[in-house]
GROMACS .gro file of C-alpha atoms in nm:
model
  282
    1UNK     CA    1  -1.279  -0.888  -2.453
    2UNK     CA    2  -1.239  -0.623  -2.724
    3UNK     CA    3  -0.901  -0.456  -2.720
    4UNK     CA    4  -0.998  -0.231  -3.009
    5UNK     CA    5  -1.206  -0.023  -2.767
    6UNK     CA    6  -0.896   0.060  -2.561
    7UNK     CA    7  -0.747   0.403  -2.633
    8UNK     CA    8  -0.391   0.291  -2.696
    9UNK     CA    9  -0.299   0.625  -2.851
   10UNK     CA   10  -0.370   0.806  -2.524
   11UNK     CA   11  -0.128   0.581  -2.334
   12UNK     CA   12   0.134   0.610  -2.609
   13UNK     CA   13   0.116   0.990  -2.614
   14UNK     CA   14   0.114   1.024  -2.237
   15UNK     CA   15   0.421   0.804  -2.199
   16UNK     CA   16   0.622   0.981  -2.468
   17UNK     CA   17   0.533   1.325  -2.329
   18UNK     CA   18   0.615   1.244  -1.967
   19UNK     CA   19   0.926   1.027  -1.988
   20UNK     CA   20   1.251   1.134  -2.148
   21UNK     CA   21   1.360   0.894  -2.421
   22UNK     CA   22   1.019   0.727  -2.395
   23UNK     CA   23   0.984   0.444  -2.647
   24UNK     CA   24   0.659   0.261  -2.725
   25UNK     CA   25   0.671  -0.074  -2.908
   26UNK     CA   26   0.350  -0.265  -2.986
   27UNK     CA   27   0.326  -0.643  -3.026
   28UNK     CA   28   0.677  -0.673  -2.887
   29UNK     CA   29   0.830  -1.022  -2.882
   30UNK     CA   30   1.068  -1.129  -2.605
   31UNK     CA   31   1.256  -1.452  -2.547
   32UNK     CA   32   1.148  -1.646  -2.241
   33UNK     CA   33   1.411  -1.688  -1.970
   34UNK     CA   34   1.424  -2.061  -2.036
   35UNK     CA   35   1.557  -1.980  -2.385
   36UNK     CA   36   1.324  -2.229  -2.549
   37UNK     CA   37   1.037  -2.005  -2.651
   38UNK     CA   38   0.916  -1.649  -2.707
   39UNK     CA   39   0.634  -1.441  -2.560
   40UNK     CA   40   0.449  -1.146  -2.715
   41UNK     CA   41   0.357  -0.835  -2.518
   42UNK     CA   42   0.069  -0.610  -2.622
   43UNK     CA   43   0.305  -0.316  -2.568
   44UNK     CA   44   0.649  -0.256  -2.418
   45UNK     CA   45   0.712   0.091  -2.273
   46UNK     CA   46   1.079   0.178  -2.229
   47UNK     CA   47   1.258   0.474  -2.076
   48UNK     CA   48   1.588   0.562  -1.910
   49UNK     CA   49   1.677   0.718  -1.579
   50UNK     CA   50   2.026   0.868  -1.536
   51UNK     CA   51   2.151   0.530  -1.411
   52UNK     CA   52   1.928   0.252  -1.546
   53UNK     CA   53   1.684   0.136  -1.812
   54UNK     CA   54   1.318   0.083  -1.723
   55UNK     CA   55   1.088  -0.152  -1.917
   56UNK     CA   56   0.714  -0.174  -1.854
   57UNK     CA   57   0.493  -0.447  -2.001
   58UNK     CA   58   0.136  -0.352  -2.093
   59UNK     CA   59  -0.168  -0.576  -2.136
   60UNK     CA   60  -0.485  -0.418  -2.280
   61UNK     CA   61  -0.815  -0.542  -2.141
   62UNK     CA   62  -1.161  -0.417  -2.236
   63UNK     CA   63  -1.462  -0.585  -2.084
   64UNK     CA   64  -1.823  -0.522  -1.986
   65UNK     CA   65  -1.777  -0.727  -1.669
   66UNK     CA   66  -1.529  -0.721  -1.380
   67UNK     CA   67  -1.168  -0.811  -1.443
   68UNK     CA   68  -1.107  -1.177  -1.367
   69UNK     CA   69  -0.834  -1.320  -1.149
   70UNK     CA   70  -0.728  -1.530  -1.446
   71UNK     CA   71  -0.640  -1.207  -1.628
   72UNK     CA   72  -0.388  -1.108  -1.362
   73UNK     CA   73  -0.264  -1.465  -1.314
   74UNK     CA   74  -0.184  -1.497  -1.684
   75UNK     CA   75  -0.014  -1.157  -1.689
   76UNK     CA   76   0.196  -1.234  -1.378
   77UNK     CA   77   0.308  -1.559  -1.540
   78UNK     CA   78   0.402  -1.375  -1.859
   79UNK     CA   79   0.612  -1.119  -1.668
   80UNK     CA   80   0.797  -1.394  -1.483
   81UNK     CA   81   0.859  -1.592  -1.799
   82UNK     CA   82   1.032  -1.298  -1.972
   83UNK     CA   83   1.199  -1.155  -1.660
   84UNK     CA   84   1.021  -0.818  -1.645
   85UNK     CA   85   0.948  -0.658  -1.307
   86UNK     CA   86   0.691  -0.390  -1.399
   87UNK     CA   87   0.351  -0.445  -1.557
   88UNK     CA   88   0.035  -0.249  -1.640
   89UNK     CA   89  -0.309  -0.384  -1.713
   90UNK     CA   90  -0.458  -0.097  -1.914
   91UNK     CA   91  -0.833  -0.130  -1.884
   92UNK     CA   92  -1.168   0.045  -1.884
   93UNK     CA   93  -1.248  -0.124  -1.551
   94UNK     CA   94  -1.133  -0.086  -1.193
   95UNK     CA   95  -1.069  -0.395  -0.983
   96UNK     CA   96  -1.194  -0.560  -0.667
   97UNK     CA   97  -1.034  -0.597  -0.324
   98UNK     CA   98  -0.964  -0.963  -0.405
   99UNK     CA   99  -0.786  -0.852  -0.720
  100UNK     CA  100  -0.586  -0.593  -0.528
  101UNK     CA  101  -0.477  -0.844  -0.266
  102UNK     CA  102  -0.357  -1.078  -0.539
  103UNK     CA  103  -0.148  -0.799  -0.688
  104UNK     CA  104  -0.002  -0.708  -0.348
  105UNK     CA  105   0.111  -1.066  -0.289
  106UNK     CA  106   0.369  -1.036  -0.569
  107UNK     CA  107   0.667  -0.897  -0.379
  108UNK     CA  108   0.914  -0.910  -0.668
  109UNK     CA  109   0.692  -0.731  -0.919
  110UNK     CA  110   0.521  -0.395  -0.956
  111UNK     CA  111   0.169  -0.425  -1.094
  112UNK     CA  112  -0.099  -0.164  -1.157
  113UNK     CA  113  -0.442  -0.149  -1.320
  114UNK     CA  114  -0.447   0.180  -1.509
  115UNK     CA  115  -0.706   0.351  -1.723
  116UNK     CA  116  -0.777   0.695  -1.862
  117UNK     CA  117  -0.883   0.827  -1.521
  118UNK     CA  118  -0.563   0.730  -1.333
  119UNK     CA  119  -0.304   0.730  -1.609
  120UNK     CA  120  -0.075   0.949  -1.392
  121UNK     CA  121   0.002   0.642  -1.180
  122UNK     CA  122   0.254   0.540  -1.445
  123UNK     CA  123   0.483   0.800  -1.287
  124UNK     CA  124   0.484   0.615  -0.953
  125UNK     CA  125   0.673   0.305  -1.065
  126UNK     CA  126   1.007   0.466  -0.980
  127UNK     CA  127   1.151   0.781  -0.825
  128UNK     CA  128   1.472   0.955  -0.932
  129UNK     CA  129   1.674   1.171  -0.692
  130UNK     CA  130   1.977   1.389  -0.754
  131UNK     CA  131   2.169   1.465  -0.436
  132UNK     CA  132   2.529   1.554  -0.354
  133UNK     CA  133   2.649   1.459  -0.703
  134UNK     CA  134   2.471   1.121  -0.713
  135UNK     CA  135   2.180   0.987  -0.917
  136UNK     CA  136   1.956   0.756  -0.711
  137UNK     CA  137   1.668   0.554  -0.855
  138UNK     CA  138   1.427   0.388  -0.611
  139UNK     CA  139   1.162   0.138  -0.719
  140UNK     CA  140   0.889   0.131  -0.448
  141UNK     CA  141   0.752  -0.210  -0.347
  142UNK     CA  142   0.434  -0.326  -0.512
  143UNK     CA  143   0.131  -0.118  -0.404
  144UNK     CA  144   0.345   0.127  -0.202
  145UNK     CA  145   0.371   0.500  -0.268
  146UNK     CA  146   0.659   0.742  -0.225
  147UNK     CA  147   0.650   1.072  -0.040
  148UNK     CA  148   0.939   1.300  -0.129
  149UNK     CA  149   1.001   1.672  -0.113
  150UNK     CA  150   1.080   1.631   0.254
  151UNK     CA  151   1.295   1.937   0.325
  152UNK     CA  152   1.010   2.073   0.539
  153UNK     CA  153   1.072   1.787   0.781
  154UNK     CA  154   1.405   1.948   0.875
  155UNK     CA  155   1.612   1.642   0.797
  156UNK     CA  156   1.865   1.712   0.525
  157UNK     CA  157   1.959   1.346   0.490
  158UNK     CA  158   1.598   1.217   0.461
  159UNK     CA  159   1.551   1.113   0.099
  160UNK     CA  160   1.194   0.983   0.099
  161UNK     CA  161   0.925   0.794   0.291
  162UNK     CA  162   0.731   0.497   0.155
  163UNK     CA  163   0.404   0.351   0.279
  164UNK     CA  164   0.124   0.122   0.147
  165UNK     CA  165  -0.115   0.288  -0.096
  166UNK     CA  166  -0.408   0.147   0.105
  167UNK     CA  167  -0.334   0.398   0.384
  168UNK     CA  168  -0.287   0.766   0.439
  169UNK     CA  169   0.055   0.847   0.584
  170UNK     CA  170  -0.068   0.897   0.942
  171UNK     CA  171  -0.256   0.564   0.930
  172UNK     CA  172   0.051   0.385   0.797
  173UNK     CA  173   0.246   0.524   1.092
  174UNK     CA  174  -0.018   0.403   1.339
  175UNK     CA  175  -0.021   0.048   1.201
  176UNK     CA  176   0.359   0.053   1.174
  177UNK     CA  177   0.401   0.020   0.798
  178UNK     CA  178   0.657   0.288   0.714
  179UNK     CA  179   0.985   0.270   0.522
  180UNK     CA  180   1.222   0.564   0.499
  181UNK     CA  181   1.547   0.624   0.312
  182UNK     CA  182   1.836   0.837   0.429
  183UNK     CA  183   2.137   0.931   0.220
  184UNK     CA  184   2.467   1.043   0.370
  185UNK     CA  185   2.740   1.205   0.160
  186UNK     CA  186   3.015   1.308   0.158
  187UNK     CA  187   3.155   1.095   0.436
  188UNK     CA  188   3.419   1.242   0.661
  189UNK     CA  189   3.778   1.127   0.627
  190UNK     CA  190   3.838   0.816   0.831
  191UNK     CA  191   3.467   0.733   0.847
  192UNK     CA  192   3.406   0.388   0.995
  193UNK     CA  193   3.077   0.206   0.936
  194UNK     CA  194   3.140  -0.008   1.246
  195UNK     CA  195   3.180   0.299   1.467
  196UNK     CA  196   2.873   0.463   1.310
  197UNK     CA  197   2.655   0.158   1.381
  198UNK     CA  198   2.790   0.126   1.735
  199UNK     CA  199   2.717   0.492   1.810
  200UNK     CA  200   2.359   0.448   1.685
  201UNK     CA  201   2.321   0.133   1.895
  202UNK     CA  202   2.439   0.317   2.208
  203UNK     CA  203   2.175   0.586   2.155
  204UNK     CA  204   1.906   0.320   2.111
  205UNK     CA  205   2.006   0.136   2.430
  206UNK     CA  206   2.026   0.461   2.622
  207UNK     CA  207   1.656   0.517   2.556
  208UNK     CA  208   1.557   0.160   2.650
  209UNK     CA  209   1.814  -0.088   2.787
  210UNK     CA  210   1.577  -0.381   2.730
  211UNK     CA  211   1.581  -0.325   2.353
  212UNK     CA  212   1.725  -0.618   2.156
  213UNK     CA  213   1.969  -0.534   1.877
  214UNK     CA  214   2.113  -0.786   1.632
  215UNK     CA  215   2.302  -0.770   1.302
  216UNK     CA  216   2.319  -0.978   0.985
  217UNK     CA  217   2.405  -0.917   0.618
  218UNK     CA  218   2.269  -1.002   0.275
  219UNK     CA  219   2.414  -0.981  -0.074
  220UNK     CA  220   2.241  -0.821  -0.372
  221UNK     CA  221   2.459  -0.864  -0.680
  222UNK     CA  222   2.784  -0.680  -0.606
  223UNK     CA  223   2.637  -0.495  -0.307
  224UNK     CA  224   2.661  -0.609   0.052
  225UNK     CA  225   2.389  -0.473   0.280
  226UNK     CA  226   2.438  -0.482   0.656
  227UNK     CA  227   2.110  -0.522   0.842
  228UNK     CA  228   2.019  -0.427   1.197
  229UNK     CA  229   1.706  -0.554   1.369
  230UNK     CA  230   1.579  -0.357   1.670
  231UNK     CA  231   1.304  -0.509   1.886
  232UNK     CA  232   1.154  -0.270   2.142
  233UNK     CA  233   0.904  -0.439   2.372
  234UNK     CA  234   0.862  -0.115   2.564
  235UNK     CA  235   0.752   0.082   2.258
  236UNK     CA  236   0.604  -0.225   2.086
  237UNK     CA  237   0.770  -0.205   1.747
  238UNK     CA  238   1.039  -0.368   1.536
  239UNK     CA  239   1.273  -0.169   1.314
  240UNK     CA  240   1.479  -0.342   1.047
  241UNK     CA  241   1.738  -0.120   0.884
  242UNK     CA  242   1.963  -0.195   0.589
  243UNK     CA  243   2.290  -0.004   0.545
  244UNK     CA  244   2.462   0.012   0.208
  245UNK     CA  245   2.812   0.157   0.242
  246UNK     CA  246   2.993   0.239  -0.081
  247UNK     CA  247   3.277   0.477  -0.158
  248UNK     CA  248   3.199   0.825  -0.033
  249UNK     CA  249   2.834   0.772   0.062
  250UNK     CA  250   2.599   0.536   0.235
  251UNK     CA  251   2.227   0.472   0.223
  252UNK     CA  252   2.014   0.379   0.520
  253UNK     CA  253   1.674   0.218   0.462
  254UNK     CA  254   1.460   0.159   0.773
  255UNK     CA  255   1.134  -0.035   0.793
  256UNK     CA  256   0.911   0.029   1.098
  257UNK     CA  257   0.707  -0.283   1.177
  258UNK     CA  258   0.483  -0.428   1.449
  259UNK     CA  259   0.649  -0.656   1.704
  260UNK     CA  260   0.495  -0.958   1.532
  261UNK     CA  261   0.557  -0.904   1.164
  262UNK     CA  262   0.532  -1.146   0.875
  263UNK     CA  263   0.829  -1.285   0.688
  264UNK     CA  264   0.672  -1.142   0.373
  265UNK     CA  265   0.749  -0.794   0.508
  266UNK     CA  266   1.119  -0.868   0.470
  267UNK     CA  267   1.069  -0.935   0.101
  268UNK     CA  268   0.993  -0.563   0.060
  269UNK     CA  269   1.342  -0.469   0.183
  270UNK     CA  270   1.494  -0.733  -0.040
  271UNK     CA  271   1.310  -0.585  -0.337
  272UNK     CA  272   1.415  -0.229  -0.254
  273UNK     CA  273   1.783  -0.313  -0.225
  274UNK     CA  274   1.791  -0.552  -0.520
  275UNK     CA  275   1.640  -0.284  -0.748
  276UNK     CA  276   1.813   0.023  -0.596
  277UNK     CA  277   2.040   0.209  -0.841
  278UNK     CA  278   2.303   0.460  -0.720
  279UNK     CA  279   2.559   0.619  -0.950
  280UNK     CA  280   2.784   0.922  -0.934
  281UNK     CA  281   2.677   1.188  -1.182
  282UNK     CA  282   2.885   1.181  -1.498
   0.00000   0.00000   0.00000
């Protein structure tokens, strides 16, 4: 491997030009989470959204042969050791289906292979929304893409839709792999989350009385997310929705799934809510 053949300057310039407060630091040393050692990154890219800091680790790889699985395995281990969630392998090569599947299996990380021809993909690691006086930063799950600019869909509260990058949107809908965010604010005086959920449940059961509806909750730091699982045998789908109620707003995140989904699918919702940042504009 010959890293000298990688055009680092192109990546540096692109990042600084496209991200406010973009900072590029080469040969950056970080302490490992165990506190007993350090690890060196080829490059650390840093930027800020209105409500959080974003750090992206970069590994440069130049080769005359296909990228090896060991390359990604070593990089994944490095990210986990230093506690970073976003990583780029910047390379002159594309990667195989096997390589892509390995990347997609990391539900708590975002990983991309990027080169000169697809450098714009750096912009897809996170999405920033400003709505009703709030800054919202969403980090899509690994290998998922975000569709925003949805006013044409005639839903004022629809923030964005997410789906796997392997599919076009209509295909993702057919195979039931769609996540969508809704944002409600301001809430009316006397708003009750219990009443809101019950009203939604009544509408669901009105359409199909055999539908099964159940509730549970999870905790992500200081946030409590109430979940609702809908199982519709008639329409052959499962919908799992997380509701985050806070102050004068709430966020609804719904995942449309097949009836028989994998437990790994739930990790995607966990990732979305654990990384979600919402803050009132200062």
